[in-house]
PDB file of C-alpha atoms in Angstrom:
ATOM      1  CA  MET A   1     -17.126  67.669  74.753  1.00  0.00           C
ATOM      2  CA  SER A   2     -14.175  69.684  75.392  1.00  0.00           C
ATOM      3  CA  HIS A   3     -15.240  73.127  73.560  1.00  0.00           C
ATOM      4  CA  MET A   4     -18.801  72.925  75.232  1.00  0.00           C
ATOM      5  CA  ASN A   5     -19.649  74.327  77.757  1.00  0.00           C
ATOM      6  CA  TRP A   6     -23.520  73.152  78.866  1.00  0.00           C
ATOM      7  CA  ILE A   7     -25.668  75.855  80.255  1.00  0.00           C
ATOM      8  CA  VAL A   8     -29.393  74.308  80.829  1.00  0.00           C
ATOM      9  CA  SER A   9     -29.653  70.380  81.505  1.00  0.00           C
ATOM     10  CA  ALA A  10     -33.053  69.779  83.318  1.00  0.00           C
ATOM     11  CA  ASP A  11     -32.303  66.244  84.530  1.00  0.00           C
ATOM     12  CA  GLU A  12     -28.629  66.905  86.070  1.00  0.00           C
ATOM     13  CA  GLU A  13     -29.234  64.119  88.752  1.00  0.00           C
ATOM     14  CA  ASP A  14     -30.671  61.437  85.798  1.00  0.00           C
ATOM     15  CA  GLY A  15     -27.668  62.275  83.100  1.00  0.00           C
ATOM     16  CA  GLY A  16     -30.536  63.774  81.468  1.00  0.00           C
ATOM     17  CA  THR A  17     -30.235  65.647  77.929  1.00  0.00           C
ATOM     18  CA  GLY A  18     -28.474  68.967  77.826  1.00  0.00           C
ATOM     19  CA  LEU A  19     -30.513  71.598  76.280  1.00  0.00           C
ATOM     20  CA  VAL A  20     -27.929  74.155  75.640  1.00  0.00           C
ATOM     21  CA  GLY A  21     -24.577  74.321  75.563  1.00  0.00           C
ATOM     22  CA  ARG A  22     -22.001  77.323  74.447  1.00  0.00           C
ATOM     23  CA  ILE A  23     -19.048  76.947  72.177  1.00  0.00           C
ATOM     24  CA  ASP A  24     -16.435  79.511  72.033  1.00  0.00           C
ATOM     25  CA  LEU A  25     -16.169  81.346  68.731  1.00  0.00           C
ATOM     26  CA  ASP A  26     -15.323  85.268  70.042  1.00  0.00           C
ATOM     27  CA  LEU A  27     -17.269  85.985  66.976  1.00  0.00           C
ATOM     28  CA  ASP A  28     -17.418  90.023  65.673  1.00  0.00           C
ATOM     29  CA  VAL A  29     -20.896  90.561  65.831  1.00  0.00           C
ATOM     30  CA  ASP A  30     -20.748  93.831  64.862  1.00  0.00           C
ATOM     31  CA  GLU A  31     -18.973  92.489  61.551  1.00  0.00           C
ATOM     32  CA  LEU A  32     -21.815  89.858  61.116  1.00  0.00           C
ATOM     33  CA  ALA A  33     -24.345  92.270  61.158  1.00  0.00           C
ATOM     34  CA  LYS A  34     -22.651  94.066  58.597  1.00  0.00           C
ATOM     35  CA  ALA A  35     -21.874  91.024  56.555  1.00  0.00           C
ATOM     36  CA  ALA A  36     -26.197  89.880  57.047  1.00  0.00           C
ATOM     37  CA  ASP A  37     -26.975  93.518  56.240  1.00  0.00           C
ATOM     38  CA  GLU A  38     -24.811  93.511  52.703  1.00  0.00           C
ATOM     39  CA  LEU A  39     -26.211  90.392  51.616  1.00  0.00           C
ATOM     40  CA  LEU A  40     -29.626  90.958  52.624  1.00  0.00           C
ATOM     41  CA  THR A  41     -29.347  94.177  50.288  1.00  0.00           C
ATOM     42  CA  HIS A  42     -28.873  91.259  47.480  1.00  0.00           C
ATOM     43  CA  ARG A  43     -30.693  88.221  48.756  1.00  0.00           C
ATOM     44  CA  PRO A  44     -33.849  88.619  50.115  1.00  0.00           C
ATOM     45  CA  LEU A  45     -35.422  86.340  52.888  1.00  0.00           C
ATOM     46  CA  ILE A  46     -38.293  84.034  52.238  1.00  0.00           C
ATOM     47  CA  PHE A  47     -41.546  82.864  53.391  1.00  0.00           C
ATOM     48  CA  ASP A  48     -43.574  84.294  56.003  1.00  0.00           C
ATOM     49  CA  GLN A  49     -42.577  84.965  59.595  1.00  0.00           C
ATOM     50  CA  THR A  50     -40.031  82.504  59.344  1.00  0.00           C
ATOM     51  CA  GLN A  51     -37.867  84.158  57.033  1.00  0.00           C
ATOM     52  CA  GLN A  52     -34.595  82.437  55.768  1.00  0.00           C
ATOM     53  CA  LEU A  53     -31.816  82.630  53.212  1.00  0.00           C
ATOM     54  CA  ALA A  54     -29.288  80.102  52.735  1.00  0.00           C
ATOM     55  CA  VAL A  55     -25.257  79.947  53.433  1.00  0.00           C
ATOM     56  CA  GLN A  56     -24.566  76.551  53.159  1.00  0.00           C
ATOM     57  CA  MET A  57     -25.630  74.237  49.826  1.00  0.00           C
ATOM     58  CA  ARG A  58     -25.674  70.621  48.437  1.00  0.00           C
ATOM     59  CA  ALA A  59     -23.674  70.037  45.747  1.00  0.00           C
ATOM     60  CA  GLY A  60     -25.567  70.695  42.409  1.00  0.00           C
ATOM     61  CA  SER A  61     -28.233  72.722  43.404  1.00  0.00           C
ATOM     62  CA  SER A  62     -30.486  74.719  41.361  1.00  0.00           C
ATOM     63  CA  ASP A  63     -31.475  76.797  44.323  1.00  0.00           C
ATOM     64  CA  PRO A  64     -28.401  77.497  46.234  1.00  0.00           C
ATOM     65  CA  TRP A  65     -29.875  80.484  48.183  1.00  0.00           C
ATOM     66  CA  TYR A  66     -33.009  78.617  49.060  1.00  0.00           C
ATOM     67  CA  GLU A  67     -33.447  74.846  48.969  1.00  0.00           C
ATOM     68  CA  SER A  68     -32.643  74.428  52.192  1.00  0.00           C
ATOM     69  CA  CYS A  69     -35.062  77.001  53.611  1.00  0.00           C
ATOM     70  CA  TYR A  70     -37.964  74.217  53.821  1.00  0.00           C
ATOM     71  CA  GLN A  71     -39.195  71.844  56.190  1.00  0.00           C
ATOM     72  CA  GLU A  72     -37.210  69.266  56.615  1.00  0.00           C
ATOM     73  CA  LYS A  73     -39.485  66.677  55.434  1.00  0.00           C
ATOM     74  CA  ASP A  74     -39.808  68.613  51.900  1.00  0.00           C
ATOM     75  CA  ILE A  75     -35.795  68.643  50.941  1.00  0.00           C
ATOM     76  CA  ALA A  76     -33.181  66.384  50.750  1.00  0.00           C
ATOM     77  CA  PRO A  77     -31.079  64.943  54.063  1.00  0.00           C
ATOM     78  CA  GLU A  78     -30.121  67.774  55.881  1.00  0.00           C
ATOM     79  CA  THR A  79     -26.597  66.702  55.788  1.00  0.00           C
ATOM     80  CA  GLU A  80     -26.101  67.061  52.236  1.00  0.00           C
ATOM     81  CA  TYR A  81     -26.430  71.197  52.260  1.00  0.00           C
ATOM     82  CA  ASP A  82     -22.852  71.291  53.819  1.00  0.00           C
ATOM     83  CA  GLN A  83     -21.267  73.343  51.003  1.00  0.00           C
ATOM     84  CA  LEU A  84     -20.879  77.223  51.277  1.00  0.00           C
ATOM     85  CA  VAL A  85     -22.885  78.992  48.918  1.00  0.00           C
ATOM     86  CA  PRO A  86     -19.938  80.099  46.248  1.00  0.00           C
ATOM     87  CA  GLU A  87     -20.849  83.585  46.452  1.00  0.00           C
ATOM     88  CA  LEU A  88     -20.244  83.980  49.713  1.00  0.00           C
ATOM     89  CA  ARG A  89     -16.376  82.801  49.746  1.00  0.00           C
ATOM     90  CA  GLY A  90     -13.779  85.260  51.182  1.00  0.00           C
ATOM     91  CA  THR A  91     -16.941  86.552  52.988  1.00  0.00           C
ATOM     92  CA  TYR A  92     -17.152  86.898  56.961  1.00  0.00           C
ATOM     93  CA  PHE A  93     -19.547  84.153  56.434  1.00  0.00           C
ATOM     94  CA  GLU A  94     -16.838  81.852  55.543  1.00  0.00           C
ATOM     95  CA  GLU A  95     -15.033  82.591  58.588  1.00  0.00           C
ATOM     96  CA  VAL A  96     -17.589  82.018  60.684  1.00  0.00           C
ATOM     97  CA  VAL A  97     -18.140  78.618  58.980  1.00  0.00           C
ATOM     98  CA  ALA A  98     -14.981  77.790  59.756  1.00  0.00           C
ATOM     99  CA  ARG A  99     -14.413  78.330  63.031  1.00  0.00           C
ATOM    100  CA  PHE A 100     -16.858  76.002  63.857  1.00  0.00           C
ATOM    101  CA  PRO A 101     -14.860  73.296  65.974  1.00  0.00           C
ATOM    102  CA  PHE A 102     -16.512  70.488  63.917  1.00  0.00           C
ATOM    103  CA  PRO A 103     -18.637  70.112  60.709  1.00  0.00           C
ATOM    104  CA  VAL A 104     -21.916  72.048  60.436  1.00  0.00           C
ATOM    105  CA  PHE A 105     -24.460  71.678  57.760  1.00  0.00           C
ATOM    106  CA  ARG A 106     -27.835  73.465  56.568  1.00  0.00           C
ATOM    107  CA  THR A 107     -26.509  77.099  57.676  1.00  0.00           C
ATOM    108  CA  ARG A 108     -29.314  79.857  57.584  1.00  0.00           C
ATOM    109  CA  LEU A 109     -29.864  83.132  57.859  1.00  0.00           C
ATOM    110  CA  MET A 110     -33.166  82.673  60.024  1.00  0.00           C
ATOM    111  CA  ALA A 111     -35.148  85.531  61.157  1.00  0.00           C
ATOM    112  CA  LEU A 112     -38.398  85.758  63.368  1.00  0.00           C
ATOM    113  CA  THR A 113     -40.553  88.884  62.411  1.00  0.00           C
ATOM    114  CA  ALA A 114     -42.082  90.669  65.762  1.00  0.00           C
ATOM    115  CA  ARG A 115     -44.528  89.322  67.732  1.00  0.00           C
ATOM    116  CA  THR A 116     -44.569  86.147  66.443  1.00  0.00           C
ATOM    117  CA  CYS A 117     -43.778  82.564  67.467  1.00  0.00           C
ATOM    118  CA  TYR A 118     -43.285  79.174  65.790  1.00  0.00           C
ATOM    119  CA  SER A 119     -45.386  76.088  65.927  1.00  0.00           C
ATOM    120  CA  VAL A 120     -44.355  73.612  68.892  1.00  0.00           C
ATOM    121  CA  HIS A 121     -42.186  71.023  66.922  1.00  0.00           C
ATOM    122  CA  ARG A 122     -38.525  69.191  67.060  1.00  0.00           C
ATOM    123  CA  ASP A 123     -35.962  69.117  64.214  1.00  0.00           C
ATOM    124  CA  ASP A 124     -34.165  65.803  63.403  1.00  0.00           C
ATOM    125  CA  THR A 125     -30.972  67.070  64.538  1.00  0.00           C
ATOM    126  CA  ALA A 126     -29.539  69.350  67.028  1.00  0.00           C
ATOM    127  CA  ARG A 127     -28.765  73.309  65.753  1.00  0.00           C
ATOM    128  CA  LEU A 128     -26.351  75.971  66.318  1.00  0.00           C
ATOM    129  CA  HIS A 129     -27.406  79.255  66.952  1.00  0.00           C
ATOM    130  CA  VAL A 130     -25.390  82.569  66.441  1.00  0.00           C
ATOM    131  CA  ALA A 131     -27.879  85.772  67.245  1.00  0.00           C
ATOM    132  CA  ILE A 132     -26.669  88.463  65.139  1.00  0.00           C
ATOM    133  CA  ARG A 133     -30.138  90.630  66.649  1.00  0.00           C
ATOM    134  CA  SER A 134     -31.807  89.489  69.451  1.00  0.00           C
ATOM    135  CA  SER A 135     -33.432  90.751  72.743  1.00  0.00           C
ATOM    136  CA  GLU A 136     -34.501  89.519  75.776  1.00  0.00           C
ATOM    137  CA  HIS A 137     -38.239  89.265  74.244  1.00  0.00           C
ATOM    138  CA  ALA A 138     -36.856  86.573  72.189  1.00  0.00           C
ATOM    139  CA  ALA A 139     -36.525  83.047  73.597  1.00  0.00           C
ATOM    140  CA  PHE A 140     -36.722  79.377  72.983  1.00  0.00           C
ATOM    141  CA  VAL A 141     -39.010  77.416  75.035  1.00  0.00           C
ATOM    142  CA  PHE A 142     -38.382  73.619  75.746  1.00  0.00           C
ATOM    143  CA  VAL A 143     -42.181  72.595  76.091  1.00  0.00           C
ATOM    144  CA  GLU A 144     -41.775  69.157  77.518  1.00  0.00           C
ATOM    145  CA  ARG A 145     -39.264  70.165  80.373  1.00  0.00           C
ATOM    146  CA  ASN A 146     -40.694  74.028  81.075  1.00  0.00           C
ATOM    147  CA  GLU A 147     -37.299  75.310  80.353  1.00  0.00           C
ATOM    148  CA  VAL A 148     -36.606  78.879  78.508  1.00  0.00           C
ATOM    149  CA  PHE A 149     -33.712  79.886  76.944  1.00  0.00           C
ATOM    150  CA  ARG A 150     -32.567  83.215  75.199  1.00  0.00           C
ATOM    151  CA  VAL A 151     -29.415  83.161  73.327  1.00  0.00           C
ATOM    152  CA  PRO A 152     -27.397  86.441  73.667  1.00  0.00           C
ATOM    153  CA  THR A 153     -26.092  88.059  71.321  1.00  0.00           C
ATOM    154  CA  ASP A 154     -22.202  87.338  72.305  1.00  0.00           C
ATOM    155  CA  GLY A 155     -20.650  86.322  69.340  1.00  0.00           C
ATOM    156  CA  ASN A 156     -20.692  82.546  70.955  1.00  0.00           C
ATOM    157  CA  ALA A 157     -22.768  79.636  69.069  1.00  0.00           C
ATOM    158  CA  TYR A 158     -25.330  78.201  71.040  1.00  0.00           C
ATOM    159  CA  LEU A 159     -25.843  74.260  70.441  1.00  0.00           C
ATOM    160  CA  LEU A 160     -29.283  73.640  71.393  1.00  0.00           C
ATOM    161  CA  ASN A 161     -31.291  70.374  71.846  1.00  0.00           C
ATOM    162  CA  THR A 162     -33.653  71.083  69.053  1.00  0.00           C
ATOM    163  CA  THR A 163     -34.545  67.418  68.973  1.00  0.00           C
ATOM    164  CA  GLU A 164     -36.392  68.062  71.986  1.00  0.00           C
ATOM    165  CA  VAL A 165     -40.167  69.561  71.693  1.00  0.00           C
ATOM    166  CA  HIS A 166     -39.612  73.552  71.580  1.00  0.00           C
ATOM    167  CA  THR A 167     -40.708  76.615  70.008  1.00  0.00           C
ATOM    168  CA  ALA A 168     -39.012  79.826  69.260  1.00  0.00           C
ATOM    169  CA  LEU A 169     -40.763  83.163  70.144  1.00  0.00           C
ATOM    170  CA  ASN A 170     -40.159  86.828  69.121  1.00  0.00           C
ATOM    171  CA  GLY A 171     -42.237  89.449  71.686  1.00  0.00           C
ATOM    172  CA  ALA A 172     -40.122  92.032  70.571  1.00  0.00           C
ATOM    173  CA  ARG A 173     -41.302  94.648  68.120  1.00  0.00           C
ATOM    174  CA  ASP A 174     -37.743  94.149  66.085  1.00  0.00           C
ATOM    175  CA  LEU A 175     -36.870  91.531  63.999  1.00  0.00           C
ATOM    176  CA  ARG A 176     -35.139  88.486  65.908  1.00  0.00           C
ATOM    177  CA  LEU A 177     -32.397  87.384  63.323  1.00  0.00           C
ATOM    178  CA  HIS A 178     -29.930  84.239  64.292  1.00  0.00           C
ATOM    179  CA  LEU A 179     -27.017  82.221  61.636  1.00  0.00           C
ATOM    180  CA  VAL A 180     -28.419  78.435  62.409  1.00  0.00           C
ATOM    181  CA  ALA A 181     -26.355  75.738  61.312  1.00  0.00           C
ATOM    182  CA  GLY A 182     -27.299  71.946  61.856  1.00  0.00           C
ATOM    183  CA  ALA A 183     -24.931  69.346  64.001  1.00  0.00           C
ATOM    184  CA  ALA A 184     -24.729  65.949  63.945  1.00  0.00           C
ATOM    185  CA  LEU A 185     -23.664  65.905  67.504  1.00  0.00           C
ATOM    186  CA  ASP A 186     -24.246  63.656  70.328  1.00  0.00           C
ATOM    187  CA  THR A 187     -26.151  66.271  73.307  1.00  0.00           C
ATOM    188  CA  SER A 188     -26.522  63.732  75.691  1.00  0.00           C
ATOM    189  CA  ARG A 189     -23.425  64.271  78.301  1.00  0.00           C
TER     190      ARG A 189
END
C-alpha cells in the first residue's frame, strides 16, 4: 500500500502480518482536541472505563451517537456505520474523516480512563487510531507476539492490526482519548 508506512512487524523474514502502519494525515491535533472538547460538552462519553461517542452512524439509526459503541457482537455489521453523524457536518471531524485515503467506518471517540486496561481480545477488523490525548504510559500490547506500541499524538493515523490478540492500557493519571475508525484493509505485507 503506497499510503502505508509499516512500523512494527514481528515476522519480517516469514512475510508476517504487519501490526502497525502509519498513515500520514498531517492533522492539527490541537484543533482536533478543541473539536473533541466542544463535542463532549454537549454529548457525553458512555460506559465505564471504555468510554465512547460515535462520529459515524448507520443509515436510519435511532441512536446515532451511541448505537455503534456497544461490543461488535451486539451491533449491526461494522461496515454499516459509514455515515457522518449529521450534527458533525461542517466540523473538523468531517475534515478528518475525509482525509483518510480509503473509506472508514464505525469511527468513534474512545477514551480509556486513568490506570485501566481492556480485557485481552481481538477485533473483527483492523483499527485506525489518531491520538488526541495520550502519554508514554498508554500502550497497545499484542499479547501473542510480545509487541508493545504507543500511538503518538503527531497528527497521523496508525493502522493497528487489532485482529491479532491485544489489549490497550492507560497507566497514566489522565484520560487517554483517541479517534478510532474501522478499516477493511488487508494488513498482510
